Amino acid sequence: MRARWRFGIAACLSAAPLMCVAADATYDFQVLLDDKPIGEHRFTVGGPPEAHTVLSDARFAVKLMGLTVYRYTHRAEEQWRGNCLRSLVASTDDDGRASRVAADAAGDALKVVMPEGTRSIEGCVMSFAYWNPAIRQQTRLLNAQTGRHEAVQVSRVASGTVEARGQTVPAVRWRIDGPAQPVDVWYTAQGEWVGLDSTVGGGRKLSYRLK
């Protein structure tokens, strides 16, 4: 029987400070499970702040005694206007369980086509865009893996340090409550996203550390 951890990290306001998001940036993360490397997740942010394009590409493989017991791939392409998502195409393979989500702006709403059907979401919609510090002002986030518009509570937890680019750096931990498990996201004082921690199935710790 194949093990399933169900990561779902893909299972994270217009007035927020856009200057915190670099015009062009690559967030290249090593992904760890219980502090052991299992893959990579790269976010490539391009274009001016008022019209970002974002490419997200994740590949994980969990091995046990040399055998691969779990695979996860996720790829998403997003178009933004300011802090509002204007289009999304995402495909996920969660250990053989494939899903696809697509979204497009339709007037003042976002039309989302997901495995559960089609729905229209009014207003400015943000996905789990951890790269954008404006996520800290959100009360709902679009899950690019499921297409669900999930209620969330985002709060500052504590200051501390985190490993990033091979060094220990001071950072602030923000917690996103609402998904199945809380997600802790680490930002520097300048608003750069440098890490992420969460708990997945079996109580195992999933971490992102910036390379």
mmCIF file of C-alpha atoms in Angstrom:
data_model
loop_
_atom_site.group_PDB
_atom_site.id
_atom_site.type_symbol
_atom_site.label_atom_id
_atom_site.label_comp_id
_atom_site.label_asym_id
_atom_site.label_seq_id
_atom_site.Cartn_x
_atom_site.Cartn_y
_atom_site.Cartn_z
ATOM 1 C CA MET A 1 0.000 0.000 0.000
ATOM 2 C CA ARG A 2 1.460 3.335 -1.029
ATOM 3 C CA ALA A 3 1.875 5.955 1.661
ATOM 4 C CA ARG A 4 -0.040 9.216 1.198
ATOM 5 C CA TRP A 5 0.892 12.428 2.985
ATOM 6 C CA ARG A 6 -1.339 14.793 0.994
ATOM 7 C CA PHE A 7 0.845 17.886 1.019
ATOM 8 C CA GLY A 8 -1.497 20.350 -0.722
ATOM 9 C CA ILE A 9 0.685 23.358 -0.036
ATOM 10 C CA ALA A 10 -0.278 24.798 -3.326
ATOM 11 C CA ALA A 11 -2.411 23.672 -0.632
ATOM 12 C CA CYS A 12 -0.848 30.298 1.609
ATOM 13 C CA LEU A 13 -5.263 43.454 -0.269
ATOM 14 C CA SER A 14 -5.053 45.821 -2.970
ATOM 15 C CA ALA A 15 -3.922 48.387 -0.388
ATOM 16 C CA ALA A 16 -0.969 46.280 0.745
ATOM 17 C CA PRO A 17 2.584 47.424 -0.016
ATOM 18 C CA LEU A 18 3.400 46.301 -3.532
ATOM 19 C CA MET A 19 6.951 47.590 -3.078
ATOM 20 C CA CYS A 20 7.646 44.500 -0.961
ATOM 21 C CA VAL A 21 7.368 42.303 -4.074
ATOM 22 C CA ALA A 22 10.379 42.455 -6.356
ATOM 23 C CA ALA A 23 9.632 43.181 -10.011
ATOM 24 C CA ASP A 24 11.497 40.029 -11.028
ATOM 25 C CA ALA A 25 12.379 37.386 -8.479
ATOM 26 C CA THR A 26 12.950 33.656 -8.206
ATOM 27 C CA TYR A 27 12.178 31.845 -4.969
ATOM 28 C CA ASP A 28 14.017 28.533 -5.212
ATOM 29 C CA PHE A 29 13.186 26.318 -2.239
ATOM 30 C CA GLN A 30 14.549 23.031 -1.034
ATOM 31 C CA VAL A 31 11.650 20.988 0.350
ATOM 32 C CA LEU A 32 12.215 18.821 3.416
ATOM 33 C CA LEU A 33 10.138 16.206 5.203
ATOM 34 C CA ASP A 34 11.211 15.759 8.826
ATOM 35 C CA ASP A 35 14.358 17.717 7.901
ATOM 36 C CA LYS A 36 15.273 15.350 5.035
ATOM 37 C CA PRO A 37 15.308 16.671 1.428
ATOM 38 C CA ILE A 38 12.470 15.351 -0.752
ATOM 39 C CA GLY A 39 12.411 17.842 -3.637
ATOM 40 C CA GLU A 40 12.206 21.411 -4.825
ATOM 41 C CA HIS A 41 9.604 24.129 -5.342
ATOM 42 C CA ARG A 42 10.451 27.134 -7.498
ATOM 43 C CA PHE A 43 8.366 30.308 -7.809
ATOM 44 C CA THR A 44 9.340 32.657 -10.647
ATOM 45 C CA VAL A 45 7.809 36.132 -10.394
ATOM 46 C CA GLY A 46 8.139 38.405 -13.424
ATOM 47 C CA GLY A 47 6.833 41.652 -14.809
ATOM 48 C CA PRO A 48 6.040 44.973 -13.131
ATOM 49 C CA PRO A 49 4.215 45.026 -9.755
ATOM 50 C CA GLU A 50 0.950 46.058 -11.414
ATOM 51 C CA ALA A 51 1.002 43.055 -13.776
ATOM 52 C CA HIS A 52 2.966 40.161 -12.308
ATOM 53 C CA THR A 53 3.282 36.773 -13.981
ATOM 54 C CA VAL A 54 4.072 33.838 -11.704
ATOM 55 C CA LEU A 55 5.213 30.313 -12.508
ATOM 56 C CA SER A 56 5.119 27.730 -9.702
ATOM 57 C CA ASP A 57 6.809 24.345 -10.200
ATOM 58 C CA ALA A 58 7.020 21.698 -7.438
ATOM 59 C CA ARG A 59 8.422 18.179 -7.527
ATOM 60 C CA PHE A 60 8.620 15.928 -4.439
ATOM 61 C CA ALA A 61 9.479 12.253 -4.020
ATOM 62 C CA VAL A 62 9.478 10.441 -0.677
ATOM 63 C CA LYS A 63 11.591 7.308 -0.439
ATOM 64 C CA LEU A 64 11.555 4.505 2.082
ATOM 65 C CA MET A 65 14.388 1.966 2.123
ATOM 66 C CA GLY A 66 15.412 3.130 -1.350
ATOM 67 C CA LEU A 67 11.939 2.806 -2.846
ATOM 68 C CA THR A 68 9.801 5.761 -3.876
ATOM 69 C CA VAL A 69 6.588 5.550 -1.850
ATOM 70 C CA TYR A 70 5.096 8.949 -2.692
ATOM 71 C CA ARG A 71 5.328 11.433 -5.582
ATOM 72 C CA TYR A 72 3.907 14.922 -5.905
ATOM 73 C CA THR A 73 4.120 17.362 -8.805
ATOM 74 C CA HIS A 74 2.380 20.710 -9.151
ATOM 75 C CA ARG A 75 2.681 23.370 -11.835
ATOM 76 C CA ALA A 76 0.772 26.638 -12.003
ATOM 77 C CA GLU A 77 0.868 29.712 -14.225
ATOM 78 C CA GLU A 78 -0.722 32.883 -12.875
ATOM 79 C CA GLN A 79 -1.428 36.387 -14.144
ATOM 80 C CA TRP A 80 -1.945 39.206 -11.633
ATOM 81 C CA ARG A 81 -3.149 42.787 -11.683
ATOM 82 C CA GLY A 82 -1.767 44.377 -8.540
ATOM 83 C CA ASN A 83 -2.659 41.979 -5.733
ATOM 84 C CA CYS A 84 -5.636 40.502 -7.594
ATOM 85 C CA LEU A 85 -5.410 37.206 -9.459
ATOM 86 C CA ARG A 86 -6.619 37.572 -13.066
ATOM 87 C CA SER A 87 -5.954 34.092 -14.449
ATOM 88 C CA LEU A 88 -4.664 30.721 -13.311
ATOM 89 C CA VAL A 89 -3.924 27.354 -14.893
ATOM 90 C CA ALA A 90 -2.758 24.698 -12.427
ATOM 91 C CA SER A 91 -2.205 20.963 -12.738
ATOM 92 C CA THR A 92 -1.363 18.604 -9.879
ATOM 93 C CA ASP A 93 -0.441 14.940 -9.609
ATOM 94 C CA ASP A 94 -0.761 13.913 -5.974
ATOM 95 C CA ASP A 95 0.698 10.407 -6.036
ATOM 96 C CA GLY A 96 -1.344 9.383 -9.071
ATOM 97 C CA ARG A 97 -4.388 11.515 -8.280
ATOM 98 C CA ALA A 98 -4.479 14.140 -11.023
ATOM 99 C CA SER A 99 -6.422 17.396 -10.828
ATOM 100 C CA ARG A 100 -6.653 20.624 -12.826
ATOM 101 C CA VAL A 101 -7.864 24.100 -11.873
ATOM 102 C CA ALA A 102 -8.348 27.053 -14.229
ATOM 103 C CA ALA A 103 -9.521 30.587 -13.491
ATOM 104 C CA ASP A 104 -10.128 33.699 -15.584
ATOM 105 C CA ALA A 105 -11.305 37.197 -14.814
ATOM 106 C CA ALA A 106 -14.879 37.876 -15.894
ATOM 107 C CA GLY A 107 -15.746 41.507 -15.192
ATOM 108 C CA ASP A 108 -15.363 42.116 -11.462
ATOM 109 C CA ALA A 109 -15.316 38.393 -10.679
ATOM 110 C CA LEU A 110 -13.034 35.414 -11.133
ATOM 111 C CA LYS A 111 -14.572 32.370 -12.836
ATOM 112 C CA VAL A 112 -13.000 29.197 -11.428
ATOM 113 C CA VAL A 113 -13.239 25.778 -13.094
ATOM 114 C CA MET A 114 -12.268 23.036 -10.649
ATOM 115 C CA PRO A 115 -12.835 19.306 -10.142
ATOM 116 C CA GLU A 116 -15.986 20.026 -8.101
ATOM 117 C CA GLY A 117 -17.525 22.248 -10.808
ATOM 118 C CA THR A 118 -17.529 25.911 -11.800
ATOM 119 C CA ARG A 119 -18.054 28.931 -9.575
ATOM 120 C CA SER A 120 -17.700 32.689 -9.765
ATOM 121 C CA ILE A 121 -15.935 34.612 -6.987
ATOM 122 C CA GLU A 122 -16.683 38.326 -6.710
ATOM 123 C CA GLY A 123 -14.020 40.930 -5.955
ATOM 124 C CA CYS A 124 -10.246 40.800 -5.664
ATOM 125 C CA VAL A 125 -9.113 37.181 -5.252
ATOM 126 C CA MET A 126 -5.674 36.117 -4.028
ATOM 127 C CA SER A 127 -4.288 32.581 -4.125
ATOM 128 C CA PHE A 128 -1.859 31.104 -1.575
ATOM 129 C CA ALA A 129 0.733 33.530 -2.954
ATOM 130 C CA TYR A 130 3.281 33.251 -0.145
ATOM 131 C CA TRP A 131 5.727 35.335 -2.212
ATOM 132 C CA ASN A 132 3.454 38.367 -1.794
ATOM 133 C CA PRO A 133 3.387 39.877 1.736
ATOM 134 C CA ALA A 134 -0.128 41.166 0.943
ATOM 135 C CA ILE A 135 -1.270 37.625 1.779
ATOM 136 C CA ARG A 136 -1.052 38.725 5.425
ATOM 137 C CA GLN A 137 -4.141 40.930 4.998
ATOM 138 C CA GLN A 138 -6.355 38.246 3.432
ATOM 139 C CA THR A 139 -9.388 36.469 4.921
ATOM 140 C CA ARG A 140 -9.887 34.075 1.998
ATOM 141 C CA LEU A 141 -7.398 32.451 -0.383
ATOM 142 C CA LEU A 142 -7.897 30.435 -3.552
ATOM 143 C CA ASN A 143 -6.380 26.960 -3.356
ATOM 144 C CA ALA A 144 -4.712 26.339 -6.742
ATOM 145 C CA GLN A 145 -4.839 22.578 -6.198
ATOM 146 C CA THR A 146 -8.549 22.242 -5.375
ATOM 147 C CA GLY A 147 -10.066 25.498 -6.667
ATOM 148 C CA ARG A 148 -11.722 26.112 -3.285
ATOM 149 C CA HIS A 149 -11.861 29.663 -1.927
ATOM 150 C CA GLU A 150 -10.832 28.894 1.641
ATOM 151 C CA ALA A 151 -11.499 31.024 4.705
ATOM 152 C CA VAL A 152 -8.237 31.810 6.502
ATOM 153 C CA GLN A 153 -6.945 33.702 9.502
ATOM 154 C CA VAL A 154 -3.466 35.170 9.169
ATOM 155 C CA SER A 155 -1.589 36.343 12.243
ATOM 156 C CA ARG A 156 1.917 37.246 13.300
ATOM 157 C CA VAL A 157 3.249 34.542 15.609
ATOM 158 C CA ALA A 158 6.790 35.415 16.638
ATOM 159 C CA SER A 159 10.210 36.603 15.617
ATOM 160 C CA GLY A 160 13.082 34.169 15.300
ATOM 161 C CA THR A 161 15.649 32.855 12.865
ATOM 162 C CA VAL A 162 15.456 30.546 9.879
ATOM 163 C CA GLU A 163 17.984 28.978 7.517
ATOM 164 C CA ALA A 164 18.008 30.707 4.118
ATOM 165 C CA ARG A 165 20.634 30.505 1.373
ATOM 166 C CA GLY A 166 22.812 28.507 3.749
ATOM 167 C CA GLN A 167 22.799 31.138 6.483
ATOM 168 C CA THR A 168 20.812 31.790 9.632
ATOM 169 C CA VAL A 169 18.783 34.951 9.124
ATOM 170 C CA PRO A 170 16.373 36.844 11.392
ATOM 171 C CA ALA A 171 12.765 36.524 10.269
ATOM 172 C CA VAL A 172 9.170 36.910 11.386
ATOM 173 C CA ARG A 173 6.816 33.927 11.407
ATOM 174 C CA TRP A 174 3.249 34.448 10.181
ATOM 175 C CA ARG A 175 0.638 31.713 10.593
ATOM 176 C CA ILE A 176 -2.139 30.926 8.133
ATOM 177 C CA ASP A 177 -4.963 29.049 9.874
ATOM 178 C CA GLY A 178 -7.813 27.607 7.905
ATOM 179 C CA PRO A 179 -6.511 24.796 5.728
ATOM 180 C CA ALA A 180 -6.324 21.293 7.193
ATOM 181 C CA GLN A 181 -3.140 22.230 9.035
ATOM 182 C CA PRO A 182 -1.753 25.688 9.863
ATOM 183 C CA VAL A 183 0.982 26.960 7.573
ATOM 184 C CA ASP A 184 3.791 29.065 9.078
ATOM 185 C CA VAL A 185 5.447 31.424 6.600
ATOM 186 C CA TRP A 186 8.747 33.189 7.330
ATOM 187 C CA TYR A 187 9.550 36.708 6.055
ATOM 188 C CA THR A 188 12.587 38.941 6.542
ATOM 189 C CA ALA A 189 12.163 42.481 7.828
ATOM 190 C CA GLN A 190 12.219 43.578 4.170
ATOM 191 C CA GLY A 191 9.234 41.329 3.382
ATOM 192 C CA GLU A 192 11.163 38.650 1.490
ATOM 193 C CA TRP A 193 9.682 35.158 1.794
ATOM 194 C CA VAL A 194 12.455 32.830 3.057
ATOM 195 C CA GLY A 195 10.753 29.773 4.575
ATOM 196 C CA LEU A 196 7.628 27.777 5.300
ATOM 197 C CA ASP A 197 6.679 25.071 7.817
ATOM 198 C CA SER A 198 3.584 22.917 8.126
ATOM 199 C CA THR A 199 2.459 19.534 9.385
ATOM 200 C CA VAL A 200 1.250 16.903 6.936
ATOM 201 C CA GLY A 201 -0.320 13.471 7.347
ATOM 202 C CA GLY A 202 1.152 11.294 10.053
ATOM 203 C CA GLY A 203 2.302 14.344 12.004
ATOM 204 C CA ARG A 204 5.343 14.784 9.769
ATOM 205 C CA LYS A 205 6.940 18.220 9.337
ATOM 206 C CA LEU A 206 7.101 19.731 5.859
ATOM 207 C CA SER A 207 9.520 22.642 5.412
ATOM 208 C CA TYR A 208 10.639 24.990 2.649
ATOM 209 C CA ARG A 209 14.050 26.603 2.924
ATOM 210 C CA LEU A 210 15.279 29.187 0.417
ATOM 211 C CA LYS A 211 18.349 28.016 -1.504
#
